[in-house]
CSV table of C-alpha atoms in Angstrom, one decimal:
chain,number,residue,atom,x,y,z
A,26,MET,CA,-42.5,194.5,51.3
A,27,ASP,CA,-45.3,193.7,48.7
A,28,PHE,CA,-47.8,194.9,51.7
A,29,LEU,CA,-46.8,198.7,51.3
A,30,LYS,CA,-48.8,198.9,47.5
A,31,LEU,CA,-52.3,198.4,49.7
A,32,PRO,CA,-54.2,201.7,50.0
A,33,VAL,CA,-56.9,201.2,47.7
A,34,VAL,CA,-59.1,198.2,45.6
A,35,TYR,CA,-60.2,198.7,42.2
A,36,THR,CA,-62.8,197.0,40.8
A,37,ALA,CA,-62.4,196.1,36.7
A,38,ASP,CA,-65.5,198.8,36.1
A,39,ALA,CA,-64.0,201.5,38.6
A,40,LYS,CA,-64.3,205.0,36.6
A,41,VAL,CA,-62.0,208.1,37.8
A,42,LYS,CA,-63.5,210.6,38.9
A,43,LYS,CA,-62.3,214.4,37.5
A,44,VAL,CA,-61.7,216.0,40.4
A,45,HIS,CA,-58.4,219.0,40.6
A,46,ALA,CA,-55.2,217.4,41.2
A,47,LEU,CA,-53.4,217.4,44.6
A,48,GLN,CA,-50.2,219.9,44.1
A,49,PRO,CA,-47.1,218.8,42.9
A,50,ALA,CA,-45.2,218.0,46.1
A,51,ASP,CA,-42.9,221.0,47.2
A,52,LYS,CA,-39.0,220.1,47.8
A,53,GLY,CA,-38.5,222.0,50.5
A,54,MET,CA,-41.5,221.3,52.3
A,55,ASP,CA,-40.7,219.9,56.0
A,56,LEU,CA,-42.7,216.9,56.1
A,57,PRO,CA,-41.7,215.9,59.7
A,58,ALA,CA,-42.7,219.7,61.1
A,59,MET,CA,-46.2,219.1,59.7
A,60,THR,CA,-46.3,215.6,61.4
A,61,ARG,CA,-44.5,217.6,64.9
A,62,ALA,CA,-47.4,220.4,64.3
A,63,PRO,CA,-50.1,220.7,67.4
A,64,PHE,CA,-52.4,218.2,66.4
A,65,LYS,CA,-54.7,216.3,67.9
A,66,ALA,CA,-56.2,212.4,66.8
A,67,LYS,CA,-59.7,211.1,67.2
A,68,THR,CA,-60.1,208.4,65.2
A,69,ARG,CA,-62.7,208.1,62.5
A,70,ARG,CA,-64.7,204.8,63.9
A,71,VAL,CA,-66.8,203.4,61.6
A,72,PRO,CA,-69.4,200.3,62.0
A,73,ASN,CA,-68.2,198.8,58.8
A,74,PHE,CA,-64.0,199.2,59.0
A,75,THR,CA,-62.3,198.3,56.2
A,76,PRO,CA,-59.4,195.5,57.3
A,77,GLY,CA,-55.7,195.3,56.0
A,78,ALA,CA,-54.1,192.5,55.1
A,79,ILE,CA,-52.8,189.1,56.3
A,80,THR,CA,-49.4,189.1,56.0
A,81,THR,CA,-49.0,185.4,56.3
A,82,ASN,CA,-45.1,185.4,56.5
A,83,GLU,CA,-41.8,187.6,56.2
A,84,LEU,CA,-39.7,185.0,54.1
A,85,CYS,CA,-38.5,186.3,50.9
A,86,ASN,CA,-35.5,185.2,48.0
A,87,LEU,CA,-34.9,188.5,46.8
A,88,SER,CA,-33.2,191.2,48.8
A,89,CYS,CA,-34.3,194.1,48.1
A,90,VAL,CA,-32.6,197.6,48.3
A,91,MET,CA,-35.4,199.6,50.2
A,92,CYS,CA,-36.9,196.5,52.3
A,93,HIS,CA,-36.9,197.2,55.7
A,94,PHE,CA,-37.6,193.1,55.9
A,95,ASN,CA,-35.4,191.0,53.8
A,96,GLY,CA,-32.7,194.0,52.3
A,97,PRO,CA,-29.1,194.5,52.4
A,98,GLN,CA,-28.9,196.0,56.0
A,99,ALA,CA,-32.5,194.3,57.6
A,100,VAL,CA,-32.3,191.7,60.4
A,101,LYS,CA,-33.8,188.9,58.6
A,102,LYS,CA,-36.6,186.8,60.5
A,103,ALA,CA,-38.8,183.9,59.6
A,104,LYS,CA,-41.6,184.2,61.1
A,105,LEU,CA,-44.8,182.2,59.5
A,106,LEU,CA,-48.4,182.5,60.5
A,107,ASP,CA,-50.6,179.4,61.7
A,108,PRO,CA,-52.9,178.6,59.0
A,109,VAL,CA,-55.6,178.0,61.4
A,110,LEU,CA,-55.2,181.8,62.2
A,111,VAL,CA,-55.4,182.8,59.1
A,112,ARG,CA,-58.5,181.4,58.6
A,113,LYS,CA,-60.0,182.4,62.0
A,114,ALA,CA,-58.9,186.2,60.6
A,115,MET,CA,-60.6,185.6,57.3
A,116,ASP,CA,-63.6,184.1,58.9
A,117,ASP,CA,-63.9,187.6,60.6
A,118,TYR,CA,-64.0,189.6,56.8
A,119,PRO,CA,-67.9,189.9,55.5
A,120,ALA,CA,-68.4,187.9,52.5
A,121,GLY,CA,-67.9,189.4,49.3
A,122,ALA,CA,-65.0,191.7,50.8
A,123,HIS,CA,-61.6,192.3,49.1
A,124,ILE,CA,-58.4,191.0,50.7
A,125,TYR,CA,-54.8,191.6,50.2
A,126,ILE,CA,-53.1,188.0,51.0
A,127,ALA,CA,-49.5,189.3,51.1
A,128,SER,CA,-46.3,189.4,53.1
A,129,THR,CA,-43.5,191.2,54.6
A,130,GLY,CA,-41.6,188.7,52.4
A,131,ASP,CA,-43.2,186.9,49.5
A,132,ILE,CA,-46.2,185.4,49.7
A,133,PHE,CA,-45.5,182.2,47.8
A,134,LEU,CA,-43.1,181.3,50.3
A,135,ASP,CA,-45.8,180.3,52.6
A,136,PRO,CA,-46.1,176.7,51.7
A,137,ASN,CA,-49.8,177.5,52.6
A,138,ALA,CA,-50.3,180.3,50.3
A,139,ILE,CA,-52.3,178.5,47.7
A,140,ASP,CA,-54.6,177.1,50.5
A,141,HIS,CA,-55.0,180.5,51.8
A,142,ILE,CA,-56.0,181.7,49.0
A,143,LYS,CA,-58.5,179.0,48.2
A,144,TYR,CA,-59.9,179.1,51.9
A,145,ALA,CA,-60.6,183.1,51.2
A,146,LEU,CA,-62.6,182.5,47.9
A,147,SER,CA,-64.8,179.5,49.1
A,148,ARG,CA,-65.6,182.3,51.7
A,149,GLY,CA,-66.6,184.3,49.1
A,150,LEU,CA,-63.9,187.1,49.4
A,151,LYS,CA,-62.2,188.5,46.5
A,152,PRO,CA,-58.1,187.9,47.0
A,153,GLN,CA,-55.6,190.7,46.0
A,154,VAL,CA,-52.5,189.3,45.6
A,155,LEU,CA,-49.2,190.8,46.4
A,156,SER,CA,-46.5,189.6,45.0
A,157,HIS,CA,-42.8,189.9,43.5
A,158,GLY,CA,-43.9,187.8,40.8
A,159,GLN,CA,-40.5,185.7,40.5
A,160,PHE,CA,-42.6,182.6,40.9
A,161,TYR,CA,-45.0,183.2,38.2
A,162,THR,CA,-44.4,180.0,36.1
A,163,PRO,CA,-47.2,179.2,33.6
A,164,LYS,CA,-47.9,176.3,36.1
A,165,LEU,CA,-49.0,178.4,39.1
A,166,LEU,CA,-50.7,180.7,36.8
A,167,ASP,CA,-52.7,178.6,35.4
A,168,GLU,CA,-53.3,176.8,39.5
A,169,LEU,CA,-54.1,180.4,40.8
A,170,LEU,CA,-56.6,181.3,37.8
A,171,THR,CA,-58.4,178.0,37.8
A,172,ILE,CA,-59.3,178.0,41.7
A,173,GLY,CA,-61.1,181.6,41.0
A,174,LEU,CA,-58.3,184.1,41.4
A,175,ARG,CA,-58.7,187.1,39.3
A,176,ALA,CA,-56.4,189.7,40.5
A,177,PHE,CA,-52.8,190.3,40.7
A,178,ARG,CA,-50.3,193.2,41.2
A,179,ILE,CA,-47.0,192.5,40.9
A,180,SER,CA,-43.9,195.1,42.9
A,181,CYS,CA,-41.6,196.2,39.9
A,182,ASP,CA,-39.8,199.3,40.2
A,183,ALA,CA,-38.1,199.3,36.6
A,184,ILE,CA,-39.0,199.0,33.4
A,185,ASP,CA,-35.2,197.8,32.0
A,186,ALA,CA,-33.6,194.6,33.4
A,187,VAL,CA,-30.3,196.6,34.6
A,188,HIS,CA,-31.9,198.5,37.2
A,189,TYR,CA,-34.5,196.6,37.7
A,190,GLU,CA,-31.8,193.9,38.8
A,191,ARG,CA,-29.7,196.0,40.6
A,192,ILE,CA,-32.8,197.0,42.9
A,193,ARG,CA,-34.4,193.8,43.3
A,194,ARG,CA,-31.3,192.2,43.9
A,195,GLY,CA,-31.5,187.9,42.9
A,196,GLY,CA,-34.9,188.9,40.8
A,197,LYS,CA,-35.5,188.7,36.8
A,198,PHE,CA,-37.0,191.2,35.2
A,199,GLN,CA,-37.9,188.9,32.3
A,200,VAL,CA,-39.8,186.8,34.2
A,201,ILE,CA,-42.2,189.8,35.3
A,202,LEU,CA,-42.5,190.4,31.6
A,203,ASP,CA,-43.2,186.3,31.0
A,204,ALA,CA,-45.8,186.2,33.7
A,205,ILE,CA,-47.7,189.2,32.7
A,206,ALA,CA,-47.4,187.9,28.6
A,207,TYR,CA,-48.7,184.8,30.0
A,208,LEU,CA,-51.8,186.4,31.9
A,209,ASN,CA,-52.7,188.5,28.9
A,210,SER,CA,-52.9,185.8,27.0
A,211,ARG,CA,-55.4,183.7,29.0
A,212,ARG,CA,-57.7,187.1,29.3
A,213,ALA,CA,-60.4,185.4,26.7
A,214,GLU,CA,-61.1,182.6,29.0
A,215,PHE,CA,-61.0,184.5,32.2
A,216,PRO,CA,-62.1,188.4,30.9
A,217,ASP,CA,-62.3,189.6,34.6
A,218,MET,CA,-58.9,189.0,35.4
A,219,GLU,CA,-56.9,192.5,36.6
A,220,VAL,CA,-53.0,192.9,36.4
A,221,GLU,CA,-51.2,195.3,38.5
A,222,ILE,CA,-47.5,196.8,38.8
A,223,GLY,CA,-47.1,198.6,42.2
A,224,CYS,CA,-43.9,200.8,42.1
A,225,THR,CA,-42.0,202.3,44.5
A,226,LEU,CA,-40.7,205.5,43.4
A,227,PHE,CA,-36.9,207.1,43.7
A,228,ARG,CA,-34.9,210.4,43.5
A,229,THR,CA,-33.8,208.6,40.2
A,230,THR,CA,-37.2,207.3,38.4
A,231,PHE,CA,-39.6,209.9,40.3
A,232,HIS,CA,-39.6,211.9,36.4
A,233,MET,CA,-39.9,208.7,34.8
A,234,GLN,CA,-43.8,207.8,35.6
A,235,PRO,CA,-44.6,208.8,32.2
A,236,GLU,CA,-42.2,206.1,30.7
A,237,PHE,CA,-43.4,203.7,33.5
A,238,GLU,CA,-47.6,204.2,32.3
A,239,ALA,CA,-46.5,204.1,28.6
A,240,PHE,CA,-44.1,200.9,29.0
A,241,TRP,CA,-47.0,199.1,30.9
A,242,LYS,CA,-49.6,200.0,29.3
A,243,THR,CA,-48.2,198.4,25.9
A,244,HIS,CA,-47.3,194.9,27.8
A,245,GLY,CA,-51.3,194.9,28.6
A,246,VAL,CA,-51.6,195.8,32.1
A,247,ASP,CA,-54.3,197.2,33.5
A,248,ARG,CA,-53.4,200.0,36.0
A,249,ILE,CA,-50.0,200.9,37.7
A,250,HIS,CA,-49.5,202.6,40.8
A,251,PHE,CA,-47.2,204.5,42.3
A,252,ASN,CA,-45.8,205.0,45.8
A,253,ALA,CA,-43.7,207.0,47.6
A,254,GLU,CA,-40.6,205.6,49.2
A,255,TYR,CA,-40.3,205.7,53.2
A,256,PHE,CA,-37.3,205.1,54.9
A,257,ASP,CA,-36.2,205.7,58.6
A,258,THR,CA,-39.2,203.5,59.1
A,259,PHE,CA,-41.8,207.1,59.7
A,260,ARG,CA,-39.9,209.1,57.2
A,261,TYR,CA,-41.1,209.8,53.6
A,262,ARG,CA,-39.5,211.1,50.7
A,263,ASN,CA,-40.0,211.2,46.8
A,264,LEU,CA,-43.5,212.5,47.5
A,265,LEU,CA,-45.9,212.5,44.6
A,266,ALA,CA,-48.2,215.8,45.7
A,267,LYS,CA,-47.8,218.4,48.8
A,268,PRO,CA,-49.9,217.4,52.2
A,269,ARG,CA,-52.4,219.6,52.3
A,270,LYS,CA,-52.8,219.2,56.4
A,271,ARG,CA,-52.0,216.8,58.9
A,272,VAL,CA,-55.2,214.2,58.7
A,273,ASP,CA,-56.1,211.3,61.2
A,274,CYS,CA,-54.9,207.9,59.7
A,275,ASP,CA,-57.6,205.3,59.6
A,276,ILE,CA,-57.5,202.5,62.1
A,277,GLN,CA,-57.6,199.0,60.3
A,278,THR,CA,-56.3,195.4,61.4
A,279,TYR,CA,-53.3,194.0,59.7
A,280,VAL,CA,-52.3,190.4,60.7
A,281,LEU,CA,-49.0,189.6,61.4
A,282,PRO,CA,-46.8,186.8,60.4
A,283,SER,CA,-46.3,187.1,64.6
A,284,GLY,CA,-50.1,187.0,64.9
A,285,LYS,CA,-50.4,190.4,66.3
A,286,ILE,CA,-52.7,192.5,64.8
A,287,ALA,CA,-51.3,196.1,63.6
A,288,PRO,CA,-53.3,199.1,63.0
A,289,CYS,CA,-51.3,200.6,60.0
A,290,CYS,CA,-48.4,199.5,57.5
A,291,ALA,CA,-45.8,202.0,59.8
A,292,MET,CA,-47.0,199.8,62.8
A,293,ILE,CA,-46.1,196.8,60.3
A,294,VAL,CA,-42.3,197.8,60.0
A,295,TYR,CA,-42.0,198.9,63.5
A,296,ALA,CA,-43.2,195.7,65.2
A,297,HIS,CA,-40.6,194.1,62.3
A,298,ASP,CA,-37.4,195.5,65.2
A,299,ASN,CA,-39.1,196.8,68.6
A,300,ASN,CA,-41.6,195.0,71.4
A,301,VAL,CA,-45.1,195.5,70.1
A,302,ASP,CA,-46.5,193.5,73.0
A,303,TRP,CA,-49.3,195.7,73.7
A,304,LEU,CA,-51.0,194.8,70.5
A,305,PRO,CA,-53.6,193.0,70.0
A,306,ASP,CA,-53.5,189.5,68.8
A,307,ILE,CA,-55.6,187.4,66.3
A,308,ARG,CA,-55.1,184.1,69.1
A,309,THR,CA,-57.6,186.8,71.6
A,310,HIS,CA,-59.3,188.5,69.4
A,311,THR,CA,-62.0,189.1,66.4
A,312,LEU,CA,-60.5,191.7,63.7
A,313,LYS,CA,-63.5,193.9,65.4
A,314,GLN,CA,-62.6,193.6,68.7
A,315,ALA,CA,-58.9,194.6,68.1
A,316,TYR,CA,-59.9,197.6,65.9
A,317,ASP,CA,-62.2,198.9,68.9
A,318,GLU,CA,-58.9,198.3,70.6
A,319,LEU,CA,-56.8,200.3,68.3
A,320,CYS,CA,-59.1,203.1,68.3
A,321,ASP,CA,-58.6,203.3,72.0
A,322,LEU,CA,-55.1,203.2,71.6
A,323,TYR,CA,-55.0,206.0,68.7
A,324,ASP,CA,-57.4,208.2,70.7
A,325,ASP,CA,-55.5,207.9,73.9
A,326,ALA,CA,-52.1,210.5,73.6
A,327,ASN,CA,-50.6,208.5,76.7
A,328,SER,CA,-50.7,204.9,75.0
A,329,PRO,CA,-47.7,203.6,73.4
A,330,LEU,CA,-49.2,203.8,69.7
A,331,ALA,CA,-50.3,207.3,70.4
A,332,LYS,CA,-46.7,207.9,71.1
A,333,ILE,CA,-45.6,206.6,68.4
A,334,CYS,CA,-48.0,208.4,65.8
A,335,ALA,CA,-47.1,211.7,66.9
A,336,ASP,CA,-43.8,211.6,65.2
A,337,CYS,CA,-45.0,209.2,62.1
A,338,ASP,CA,-45.4,210.8,58.6
A,339,TRP,CA,-47.4,207.6,57.5
A,340,TRP,CA,-50.7,210.0,57.8
A,341,ILE,CA,-50.0,211.3,54.3
A,342,PHE,CA,-51.9,208.0,53.3
A,343,PHE,CA,-54.7,209.2,54.2
A,344,ASP,CA,-54.7,212.7,52.9
A,345,ARG,CA,-56.6,211.5,49.6
A,346,ASP,CA,-58.3,213.7,46.6
A,347,PRO,CA,-61.9,212.1,45.6
A,348,ASN,CA,-59.7,209.0,43.4
A,349,GLY,CA,-57.7,207.7,46.4
A,350,ASN,CA,-54.8,209.4,45.3
A,351,SER,CA,-52.5,211.1,47.6
A,352,PRO,CA,-48.8,212.2,48.4
A,353,TYR,CA,-47.7,208.9,49.2
A,354,PHE,CA,-49.8,207.4,46.6
A,355,ARG,CA,-51.5,207.8,42.8
A,356,THR,CA,-53.1,205.1,40.6
A,357,ALA,CA,-52.9,205.4,36.7
A,358,PHE,CA,-55.1,203.8,34.9
A,359,LEU,CA,-54.1,201.7,31.3
A,360,ARG,CA,-57.0,199.6,30.2
């Protein structure tokens, strides 16, 4: 489920603007009612649209409690995107662009993961790899650093072994600590390295954000990204701020393990259990063609996409302040 930690890309020299923060979330707020209020969707079409992640597989060795794809109640699938199609998608990214290489399982269970990262780098792209970190041995980290990877984001939702291992079933908290310590030991050789934590907040951990920040700062992490928890496909809880008003979603292009191209993270979740034959496909579309088609679907109130969007709370991704924070997402800079 690590693709959900995607909305904002930061570089090592990113500066935080001083702005008025979003208001704290109101526990009595009815987010679905805000979603269902009258609203006419209109895509903010841009010539240089932002591609989403390439999610190459649905395989995972963990069974995280909140995961729609490999959690305890999930219908597990084993789709793997053909490497030829991964390259086709990467060829549509402009040189110098950030590219998320992720998975709805874990990217390092894709046998082609290293080749995908190498190809992205050979194209002049800036890959950011999202992983639960359980495969991060010194040997693998050395290989990734040697080929040119510099951005590591590890999904971790607790700061002690007991709670981590209750959430990320099958994982070991110490593996993450060891991986971060090893990466920090290589910073002198790779000063442009970025190490991040992606943290899903639960009712029992929401109040612990200052503790999480302090803990990861002492462990040399560059930044931590907090995100609210989604459930029941289209709903959210534990919001980081109060939504201000319904806003349009930014259409992106997420290439799925099936080859279909989704416009957003919500549709990645929906596509796991539902027929989405009407979505564009990387076999037949460029990312630009897919973007245009997805924009048309979003704007057409009678399309299958628009009917889903009408009852979907994931628009809170895009109710952002100038720092990129939203009711869904907040970044804390630690270094």
